[in-house]
Amino acid sequence: MTPENISRLPYRPCVGIMVVNADGLVFAAQRVDTRNDAWQMPQGGVNKGEDPRAAALRELEEETGIPADAVEVVAETGNWIPYDLPHDLVPKLWKGYYRGQEQKWFLLRFLGPDSLINIETAVPEFSAWRWMDRAMLLKRIVPFKRRTYEEVFAKFEGIA
């Protein structure tokens, strides 16, 4: 695919989920599909006709095992935040239909014990998880998502 073809592709609608614990640390997990240092917060696609908040709670449980009753939705971004994939990844992900994702982000406060977290799901996306401070997560996120994470952290600054 040429850069011009990619630039004409739409963004995939997606939610991002920033889960913070009582210490203000953020849930982060290592992607299972790479050996590189690629930690991220949970995220996932919004199904056609699905409410973004419902999608966020669904994706959270699908990826981490955390049920909706173990979190409190504290805030959400007013806008959708886009990011572009590196051009070499576009044909490999989502059948090449999207140039990247635009995400509605949700800030969730984790209310349960860590024992509720189970990344060994039906279709695992993560190989490890931990509570991480924001600065460390910014260092460990894949570079093409760093600007998005900086924007999300700024929008939720001082809220949790």
PDB file of C-alpha atoms in Angstrom:
ATOM      1  CA  MET A   1       0.000   0.000   0.000  1.00  0.00           C
ATOM      2  CA  THR A   2       1.281   3.435  -0.841  1.00  0.00           C
ATOM      3  CA  PRO A   3       1.288   6.292   1.688  1.00  0.00           C
ATOM      4  CA  GLU A   4      -1.362   8.001  -0.441  1.00  0.00           C
ATOM      5  CA  ASN A   5      -3.629   4.915  -0.294  1.00  0.00           C
ATOM      6  CA  ILE A   6      -3.151   4.670   3.452  1.00  0.00           C
ATOM      7  CA  SER A   7      -3.957   8.343   3.999  1.00  0.00           C
ATOM      8  CA  ARG A   8      -7.380   7.781   2.391  1.00  0.00           C
ATOM      9  CA  LEU A   9      -8.303   4.921   4.735  1.00  0.00           C
ATOM     10  CA  PRO A  10     -10.647   5.601   7.674  1.00  0.00           C
ATOM     11  CA  TYR A  11      -9.826   5.198  11.349  1.00  0.00           C
ATOM     12  CA  ARG A  12     -11.173   2.202  13.256  1.00  0.00           C
ATOM     13  CA  PRO A  13     -13.555   3.275  16.066  1.00  0.00           C
ATOM     14  CA  CYS A  14     -12.079   2.116  19.333  1.00  0.00           C
ATOM     15  CA  VAL A  15     -12.128   2.690  23.070  1.00  0.00           C
ATOM     16  CA  GLY A  16      -9.144   3.084  25.358  1.00  0.00           C
ATOM     17  CA  ILE A  17      -9.302   2.288  29.048  1.00  0.00           C
ATOM     18  CA  MET A  18      -7.127   3.907  31.706  1.00  0.00           C
ATOM     19  CA  VAL A  19      -7.623   1.929  34.925  1.00  0.00           C
ATOM     20  CA  VAL A  20      -6.065   3.426  38.053  1.00  0.00           C
ATOM     21  CA  ASN A  21      -5.732   1.785  41.441  1.00  0.00           C
ATOM     22  CA  ALA A  22      -5.939   3.369  44.906  1.00  0.00           C
ATOM     23  CA  ASP A  23      -2.254   4.365  44.669  1.00  0.00           C
ATOM     24  CA  GLY A  24      -2.816   6.254  41.399  1.00  0.00           C
ATOM     25  CA  LEU A  25      -0.908   3.679  39.358  1.00  0.00           C
ATOM     26  CA  VAL A  26      -2.142   2.683  35.902  1.00  0.00           C
ATOM     27  CA  PHE A  27      -2.923  -0.852  34.726  1.00  0.00           C
ATOM     28  CA  ALA A  28      -0.466  -1.736  31.951  1.00  0.00           C
ATOM     29  CA  ALA A  29       0.073  -4.989  30.110  1.00  0.00           C
ATOM     30  CA  GLN A  30       2.668  -6.422  27.733  1.00  0.00           C
ATOM     31  CA  ARG A  31       1.227  -7.376  24.343  1.00  0.00           C
ATOM     32  CA  VAL A  32       1.363 -11.102  23.656  1.00  0.00           C
ATOM     33  CA  ASP A  33       2.066 -10.661  19.930  1.00  0.00           C
ATOM     34  CA  THR A  34       5.517  -9.100  20.245  1.00  0.00           C
ATOM     35  CA  ARG A  35       8.838  -9.787  21.931  1.00  0.00           C
ATOM     36  CA  ASN A  36       9.571  -6.070  22.020  1.00  0.00           C
ATOM     37  CA  ASP A  37       8.819  -3.940  25.046  1.00  0.00           C
ATOM     38  CA  ALA A  38       5.220  -3.062  24.120  1.00  0.00           C
ATOM     39  CA  TRP A  39       3.200  -2.257  27.211  1.00  0.00           C
ATOM     40  CA  GLN A  40      -0.180  -0.609  26.859  1.00  0.00           C
ATOM     41  CA  MET A  41      -3.500   0.078  28.509  1.00  0.00           C
ATOM     42  CA  PRO A  42      -6.510  -2.029  27.475  1.00  0.00           C
ATOM     43  CA  GLN A  43      -8.262  -0.978  24.285  1.00  0.00           C
ATOM     44  CA  GLY A  44     -10.582  -2.450  21.716  1.00  0.00           C
ATOM     45  CA  GLY A  45     -13.008  -1.915  18.901  1.00  0.00           C
ATOM     46  CA  VAL A  46     -16.502  -0.518  19.208  1.00  0.00           C
ATOM     47  CA  ASN A  47     -19.075  -2.784  17.567  1.00  0.00           C
ATOM     48  CA  LYS A  48     -21.565  -1.232  15.155  1.00  0.00           C
ATOM     49  CA  GLY A  49     -24.328   0.425  17.197  1.00  0.00           C
ATOM     50  CA  GLU A  50     -22.519  -0.169  20.507  1.00  0.00           C
ATOM     51  CA  ASP A  51     -22.295   2.597  23.095  1.00  0.00           C
ATOM     52  CA  PRO A  52     -18.606   3.481  23.699  1.00  0.00           C
ATOM     53  CA  ARG A  53     -18.951   3.197  27.504  1.00  0.00           C
ATOM     54  CA  ALA A  54     -20.456  -0.284  27.137  1.00  0.00           C
ATOM     55  CA  ALA A  55     -17.638  -1.170  24.717  1.00  0.00           C
ATOM     56  CA  ALA A  56     -15.044  -0.003  27.248  1.00  0.00           C
ATOM     57  CA  LEU A  57     -16.492  -2.165  30.027  1.00  0.00           C
ATOM     58  CA  ARG A  58     -16.822  -5.137  27.660  1.00  0.00           C
ATOM     59  CA  GLU A  59     -13.260  -4.801  26.380  1.00  0.00           C
ATOM     60  CA  LEU A  60     -11.918  -4.389  29.912  1.00  0.00           C
ATOM     61  CA  GLU A  61     -13.424  -7.692  30.989  1.00  0.00           C
ATOM     62  CA  GLU A  62     -12.464  -9.481  27.749  1.00  0.00           C
ATOM     63  CA  GLU A  63      -8.815  -8.414  28.027  1.00  0.00           C
ATOM     64  CA  THR A  64      -8.216  -8.332  31.790  1.00  0.00           C
ATOM     65  CA  GLY A  65     -10.970 -10.324  33.461  1.00  0.00           C
ATOM     66  CA  ILE A  66     -11.959  -7.217  35.449  1.00  0.00           C
ATOM     67  CA  PRO A  67     -15.771  -7.133  35.702  1.00  0.00           C
ATOM     68  CA  ALA A  68     -17.737  -3.892  35.368  1.00  0.00           C
ATOM     69  CA  ASP A  69     -18.771  -3.999  39.028  1.00  0.00           C
ATOM     70  CA  ALA A  70     -15.096  -3.785  40.079  1.00  0.00           C
ATOM     71  CA  VAL A  71     -14.574  -0.363  38.499  1.00  0.00           C
ATOM     72  CA  GLU A  72     -16.075   3.100  38.682  1.00  0.00           C
ATOM     73  CA  VAL A  73     -16.232   5.179  35.504  1.00  0.00           C
ATOM     74  CA  VAL A  74     -14.692   8.486  36.584  1.00  0.00           C
ATOM     75  CA  ALA A  75     -14.337  10.398  33.312  1.00  0.00           C
ATOM     76  CA  GLU A  76     -14.203  10.121  29.547  1.00  0.00           C
ATOM     77  CA  THR A  77     -12.625  12.200  26.842  1.00  0.00           C
ATOM     78  CA  GLY A  78     -15.015  14.534  25.066  1.00  0.00           C
ATOM     79  CA  ASN A  79     -13.315  13.916  21.749  1.00  0.00           C
ATOM     80  CA  TRP A  80     -12.018  10.905  19.882  1.00  0.00           C
ATOM     81  CA  ILE A  81      -8.214  10.774  19.771  1.00  0.00           C
ATOM     82  CA  PRO A  82      -6.739   9.340  16.538  1.00  0.00           C
ATOM     83  CA  TYR A  83      -3.421   7.673  15.929  1.00  0.00           C
ATOM     84  CA  ASP A  84      -1.902   6.364  12.717  1.00  0.00           C
ATOM     85  CA  LEU A  85      -0.237   2.981  12.458  1.00  0.00           C
ATOM     86  CA  PRO A  86       3.246   2.777  10.961  1.00  0.00           C
ATOM     87  CA  HIS A  87       2.715   2.182   7.228  1.00  0.00           C
ATOM     88  CA  ASP A  88       4.234  -1.315   7.312  1.00  0.00           C
ATOM     89  CA  LEU A  89       1.583  -2.441   9.839  1.00  0.00           C
ATOM     90  CA  VAL A  90      -1.484  -1.173   7.960  1.00  0.00           C
ATOM     91  CA  PRO A  91      -1.782  -4.167   5.577  1.00  0.00           C
ATOM     92  CA  LYS A  92      -1.195  -6.607   8.482  1.00  0.00           C
ATOM     93  CA  LEU A  93      -3.890  -5.357  10.871  1.00  0.00           C
ATOM     94  CA  TRP A  94      -7.674  -5.319  10.447  1.00  0.00           C
ATOM     95  CA  LYS A  95      -7.319  -6.679   6.887  1.00  0.00           C
ATOM     96  CA  GLY A  96      -5.807  -3.367   5.786  1.00  0.00           C
ATOM     97  CA  TYR A  97      -9.152  -1.550   6.101  1.00  0.00           C
ATOM     98  CA  TYR A  98      -7.929   1.130   8.547  1.00  0.00           C
ATOM     99  CA  ARG A  99      -5.029   3.579   8.745  1.00  0.00           C
ATOM    100  CA  GLY A 100      -5.134   3.518  12.546  1.00  0.00           C
ATOM    101  CA  GLN A 101      -7.646   4.026  15.300  1.00  0.00           C
ATOM    102  CA  GLU A 102      -9.631   6.880  16.776  1.00  0.00           C
ATOM    103  CA  GLN A 103     -10.284   6.248  20.417  1.00  0.00           C
ATOM    104  CA  LYS A 104     -12.737   7.460  23.025  1.00  0.00           C
ATOM    105  CA  TRP A 105     -10.875   7.124  26.330  1.00  0.00           C
ATOM    106  CA  PHE A 106     -12.349   6.251  29.713  1.00  0.00           C
ATOM    107  CA  LEU A 107     -10.794   6.745  33.130  1.00  0.00           C
ATOM    108  CA  LEU A 108     -11.812   3.960  35.500  1.00  0.00           C
ATOM    109  CA  ARG A 109     -11.049   3.605  39.202  1.00  0.00           C
ATOM    110  CA  PHE A 110     -10.309  -0.013  40.150  1.00  0.00           C
ATOM    111  CA  LEU A 111     -12.286  -0.946  43.265  1.00  0.00           C
ATOM    112  CA  GLY A 112     -11.449  -4.625  43.638  1.00  0.00           C
ATOM    113  CA  PRO A 113      -8.538  -6.763  44.726  1.00  0.00           C
ATOM    114  CA  ASP A 114      -5.768  -7.577  42.254  1.00  0.00           C
ATOM    115  CA  SER A 115      -6.938 -11.199  42.346  1.00  0.00           C
ATOM    116  CA  LEU A 116      -9.803 -10.171  39.999  1.00  0.00           C
ATOM    117  CA  ILE A 117      -7.283  -9.470  37.236  1.00  0.00           C
ATOM    118  CA  ASN A 118      -6.843 -12.423  34.892  1.00  0.00           C
ATOM    119  CA  ILE A 119      -5.110 -11.876  31.554  1.00  0.00           C
ATOM    120  CA  GLU A 120      -5.368 -15.593  30.718  1.00  0.00           C
ATOM    121  CA  THR A 121      -8.580 -14.972  28.810  1.00  0.00           C
ATOM    122  CA  ALA A 122     -10.269 -16.941  26.020  1.00  0.00           C
ATOM    123  CA  VAL A 123      -8.196 -14.998  23.459  1.00  0.00           C
ATOM    124  CA  PRO A 124      -5.205 -13.632  25.391  1.00  0.00           C
ATOM    125  CA  GLU A 125      -3.872 -10.259  24.292  1.00  0.00           C
ATOM    126  CA  PHE A 126      -1.333  -9.849  27.078  1.00  0.00           C
ATOM    127  CA  SER A 127       1.519 -11.944  28.451  1.00  0.00           C
ATOM    128  CA  ALA A 128       2.102  -9.954  31.649  1.00  0.00           C
ATOM    129  CA  TRP A 129       0.575  -7.058  33.573  1.00  0.00           C
ATOM    130  CA  ARG A 130       1.487  -4.653  36.351  1.00  0.00           C
ATOM    131  CA  TRP A 131       0.520  -1.377  37.975  1.00  0.00           C
ATOM    132  CA  MET A 132       2.791   1.274  36.490  1.00  0.00           C
ATOM    133  CA  ASP A 133       3.295   4.995  36.949  1.00  0.00           C
ATOM    134  CA  ARG A 134       2.481   7.188  33.979  1.00  0.00           C
ATOM    135  CA  ALA A 135       6.088   8.184  33.244  1.00  0.00           C
ATOM    136  CA  MET A 136       7.203   4.549  33.052  1.00  0.00           C
ATOM    137  CA  LEU A 137       4.277   3.637  30.802  1.00  0.00           C
ATOM    138  CA  LEU A 138       5.172   6.490  28.426  1.00  0.00           C
ATOM    139  CA  LYS A 139       8.677   5.018  28.150  1.00  0.00           C
ATOM    140  CA  ARG A 140       7.362   1.518  27.468  1.00  0.00           C
ATOM    141  CA  ILE A 141       4.510   2.212  25.033  1.00  0.00           C
ATOM    142  CA  VAL A 142       5.189   1.671  21.338  1.00  0.00           C
ATOM    143  CA  PRO A 143       6.351   4.996  19.861  1.00  0.00           C
ATOM    144  CA  PHE A 144       3.386   5.465  17.506  1.00  0.00           C
ATOM    145  CA  LYS A 145       0.977   5.544  20.490  1.00  0.00           C
ATOM    146  CA  ARG A 146       3.062   7.823  22.739  1.00  0.00           C
ATOM    147  CA  ARG A 147       1.408  11.091  21.667  1.00  0.00           C
ATOM    148  CA  THR A 148      -2.024   9.548  22.309  1.00  0.00           C
ATOM    149  CA  TYR A 149      -0.987   8.459  25.810  1.00  0.00           C
ATOM    150  CA  GLU A 150       0.428  11.907  26.566  1.00  0.00           C
ATOM    151  CA  GLU A 151      -2.875  13.469  25.501  1.00  0.00           C
ATOM    152  CA  VAL A 152      -4.929  11.001  27.568  1.00  0.00           C
ATOM    153  CA  PHE A 153      -2.784  11.565  30.659  1.00  0.00           C
ATOM    154  CA  ALA A 154      -3.124  15.351  30.227  1.00  0.00           C
ATOM    155  CA  LYS A 155      -6.919  15.140  29.859  1.00  0.00           C
ATOM    156  CA  PHE A 156      -7.247  13.034  33.015  1.00  0.00           C
ATOM    157  CA  GLU A 157      -4.620  14.938  35.026  1.00  0.00           C
ATOM    158  CA  GLY A 158      -5.829  15.711  38.533  1.00  0.00           C
ATOM    159  CA  ILE A 159      -8.972  13.591  38.212  1.00  0.00           C
ATOM    160  CA  ALA A 160      -7.528  10.297  39.484  1.00  0.00           C
TER     161      ALA A 160
END
